[in-house]
Coordinates of C-alpha atoms in Angstrom, one line a residue:
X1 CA -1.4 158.5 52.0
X2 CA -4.1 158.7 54.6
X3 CA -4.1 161.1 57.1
X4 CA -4.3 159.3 60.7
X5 CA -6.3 161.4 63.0
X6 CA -6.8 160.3 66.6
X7 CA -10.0 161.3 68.8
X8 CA -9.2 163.5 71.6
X9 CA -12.3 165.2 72.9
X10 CA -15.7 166.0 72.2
X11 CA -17.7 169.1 72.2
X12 CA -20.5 169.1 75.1
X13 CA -23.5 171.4 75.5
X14 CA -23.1 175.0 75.6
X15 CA -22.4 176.9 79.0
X16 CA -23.9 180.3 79.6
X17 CA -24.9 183.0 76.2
X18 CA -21.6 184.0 75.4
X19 CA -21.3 180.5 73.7
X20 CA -19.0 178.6 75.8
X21 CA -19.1 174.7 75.6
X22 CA -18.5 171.9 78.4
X23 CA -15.7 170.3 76.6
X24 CA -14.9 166.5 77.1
X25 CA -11.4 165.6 76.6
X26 CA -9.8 162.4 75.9
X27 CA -6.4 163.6 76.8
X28 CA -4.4 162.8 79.8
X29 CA -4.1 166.4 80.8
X30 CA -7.8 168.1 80.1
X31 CA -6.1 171.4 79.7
X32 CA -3.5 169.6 76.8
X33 CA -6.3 169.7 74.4
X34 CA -5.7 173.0 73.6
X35 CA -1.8 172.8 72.7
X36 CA -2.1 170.3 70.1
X37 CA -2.8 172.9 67.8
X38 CA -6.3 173.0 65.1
X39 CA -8.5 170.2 66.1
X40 CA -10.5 169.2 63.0
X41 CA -13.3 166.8 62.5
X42 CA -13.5 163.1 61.7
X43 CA -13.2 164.0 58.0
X44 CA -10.7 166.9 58.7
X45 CA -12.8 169.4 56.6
X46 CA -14.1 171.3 59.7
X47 CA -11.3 173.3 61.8
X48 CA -11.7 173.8 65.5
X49 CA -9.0 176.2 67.6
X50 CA -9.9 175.7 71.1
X51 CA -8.8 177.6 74.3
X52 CA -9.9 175.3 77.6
X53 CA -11.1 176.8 80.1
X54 CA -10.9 176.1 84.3
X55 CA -14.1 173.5 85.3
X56 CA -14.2 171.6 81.8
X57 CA -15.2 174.5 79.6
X58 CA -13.5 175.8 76.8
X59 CA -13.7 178.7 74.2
X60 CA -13.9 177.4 70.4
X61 CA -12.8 180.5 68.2
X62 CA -15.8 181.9 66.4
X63 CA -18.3 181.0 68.0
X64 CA -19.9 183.8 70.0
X65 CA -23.5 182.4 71.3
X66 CA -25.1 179.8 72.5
X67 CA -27.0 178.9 69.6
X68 CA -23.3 178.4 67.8
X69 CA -22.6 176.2 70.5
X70 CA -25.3 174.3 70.6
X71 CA -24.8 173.3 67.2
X72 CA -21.6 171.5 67.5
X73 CA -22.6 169.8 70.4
X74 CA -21.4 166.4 69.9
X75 CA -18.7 167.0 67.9
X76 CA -16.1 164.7 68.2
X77 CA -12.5 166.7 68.2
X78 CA -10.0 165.3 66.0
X79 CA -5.5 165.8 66.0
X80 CA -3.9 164.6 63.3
X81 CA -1.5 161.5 64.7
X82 CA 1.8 163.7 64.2
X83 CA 0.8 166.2 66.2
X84 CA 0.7 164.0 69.4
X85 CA 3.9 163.3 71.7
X86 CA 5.4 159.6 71.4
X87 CA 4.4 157.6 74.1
X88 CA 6.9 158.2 77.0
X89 CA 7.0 154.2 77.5
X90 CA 8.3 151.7 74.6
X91 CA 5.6 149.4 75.7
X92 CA 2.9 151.8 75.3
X93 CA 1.0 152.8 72.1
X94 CA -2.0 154.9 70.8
X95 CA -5.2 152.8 70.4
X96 CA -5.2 154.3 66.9
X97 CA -1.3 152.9 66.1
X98 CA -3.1 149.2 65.6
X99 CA -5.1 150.4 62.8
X100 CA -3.1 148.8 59.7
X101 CA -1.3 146.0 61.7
X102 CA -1.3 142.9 60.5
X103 CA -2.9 140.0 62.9
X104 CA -1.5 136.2 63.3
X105 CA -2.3 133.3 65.7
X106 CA -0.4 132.4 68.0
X107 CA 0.5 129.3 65.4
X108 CA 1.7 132.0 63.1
X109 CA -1.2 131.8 60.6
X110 CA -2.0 135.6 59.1
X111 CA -5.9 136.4 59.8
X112 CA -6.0 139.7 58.2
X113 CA -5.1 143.5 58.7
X114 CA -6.8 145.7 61.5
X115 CA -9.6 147.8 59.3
X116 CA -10.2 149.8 62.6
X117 CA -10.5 150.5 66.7
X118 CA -13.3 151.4 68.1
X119 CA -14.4 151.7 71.4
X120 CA -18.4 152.2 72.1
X121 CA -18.2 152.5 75.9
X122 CA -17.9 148.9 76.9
X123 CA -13.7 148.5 76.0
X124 CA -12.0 148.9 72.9
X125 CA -12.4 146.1 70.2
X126 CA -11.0 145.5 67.3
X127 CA -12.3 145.2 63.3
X128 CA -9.8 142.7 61.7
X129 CA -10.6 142.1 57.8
X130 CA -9.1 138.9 56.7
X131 CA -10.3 136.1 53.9
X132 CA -12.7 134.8 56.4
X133 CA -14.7 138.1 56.3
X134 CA -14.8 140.9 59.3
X135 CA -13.7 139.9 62.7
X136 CA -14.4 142.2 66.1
X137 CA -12.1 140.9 69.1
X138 CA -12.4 142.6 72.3
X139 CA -9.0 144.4 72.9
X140 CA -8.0 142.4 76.0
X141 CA -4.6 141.3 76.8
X142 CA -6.6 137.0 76.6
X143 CA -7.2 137.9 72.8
X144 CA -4.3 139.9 72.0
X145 CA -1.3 138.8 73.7
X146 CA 1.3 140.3 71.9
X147 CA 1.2 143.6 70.6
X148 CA 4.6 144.8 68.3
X149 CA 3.9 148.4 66.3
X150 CA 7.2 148.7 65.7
X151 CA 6.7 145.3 63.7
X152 CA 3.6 145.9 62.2
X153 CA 1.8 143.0 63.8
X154 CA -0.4 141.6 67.1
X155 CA -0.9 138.4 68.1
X156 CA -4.7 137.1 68.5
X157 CA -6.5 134.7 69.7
X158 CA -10.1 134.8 69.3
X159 CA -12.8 133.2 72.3
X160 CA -14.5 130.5 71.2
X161 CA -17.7 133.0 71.5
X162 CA -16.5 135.0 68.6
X163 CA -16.1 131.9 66.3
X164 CA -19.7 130.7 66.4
X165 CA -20.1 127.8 63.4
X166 CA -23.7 126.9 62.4
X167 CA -25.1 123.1 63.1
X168 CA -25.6 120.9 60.4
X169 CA -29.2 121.9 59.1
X170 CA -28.6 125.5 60.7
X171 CA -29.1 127.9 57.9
X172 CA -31.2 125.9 55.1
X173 CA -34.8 127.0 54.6
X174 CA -37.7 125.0 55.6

């Protein structure tokens, strides 16, 4: 079984000698980051214990100068999905909980399976697989109406945009 891991902060440039970082965190408390335990990396091979610190910084253990630290800048922080508290409201869900999900249209028709979320700055969107081939949808509540973890499935429905069909002629060499 794979290991879920969910992105929650991201290692910035180093602060002073002593090898302090600026530390970005994706959490809803900053200061949380630290109490989820080892953060990894993406592939989990790399273990990071952090201790935040007041003003965005934080301590990662180990590392003792600045040139330490200035190698893992940009390192995205990892926890695994376990380690994270259940979402207070039944409504509400981790980003990451829609990766396996099955997707319909609203007619009921299967699409495919949610390969992946991803989120580059402009909104998250997601990467459906399905017989047609890959599929990115903006994350909106217009293209997914209805979202049911619980169920194992959303309901989409793609913009016209996303769907764009070649002319007759369009494709053929001259």
């Amino acid at each position: 079984m794979r290991v879920q891991r969910v992105l929650v902060g991201e290692v910035g440039r180093p602060h002073g000698v002593r090898g302090l970082v600026r530390l970005h965190a994706f959490t809803a408390d900053p200061r949380a980051i630290g109490s989820y335990g080892p953060l990894t990396d993406q592939a989990g091979t790399k273990v990071f214990r952090i201790t935040p610190l007041p003003d965005g910084l934080g301590r990662i253990e180990g590392v003792a100068d600045r040139d330490a630290a200035a190698r893992l800048t940009g390192t995205k922080l990892y926890v695994e999905r376990s380690q994270l508290p259940p979402p207070a409201d039944p409504d509400e869900f981790y980003l990451s909980d829609l990766e396996g999900l099955a997707a319909f249209a609203e007619d009921g028709v299967a699409i495919g399976t949610v390969r992946l979320v991803e989120d580059h700055g402009a909104g998250p969107f997601l990467i459906i697989d399905g017989s047609a081939g890959e599929l990115l949808l903006p994350f909106t509540k217009a293209c997914v109406p209805v979202v049911d973890v619980a169920g194992g499935r959303i309901t989409v429905v793609p913009p016209a945009e996303v769907l764009v069909r070649p002319e007759s002629g369009e494709g053929a060499s001259a």
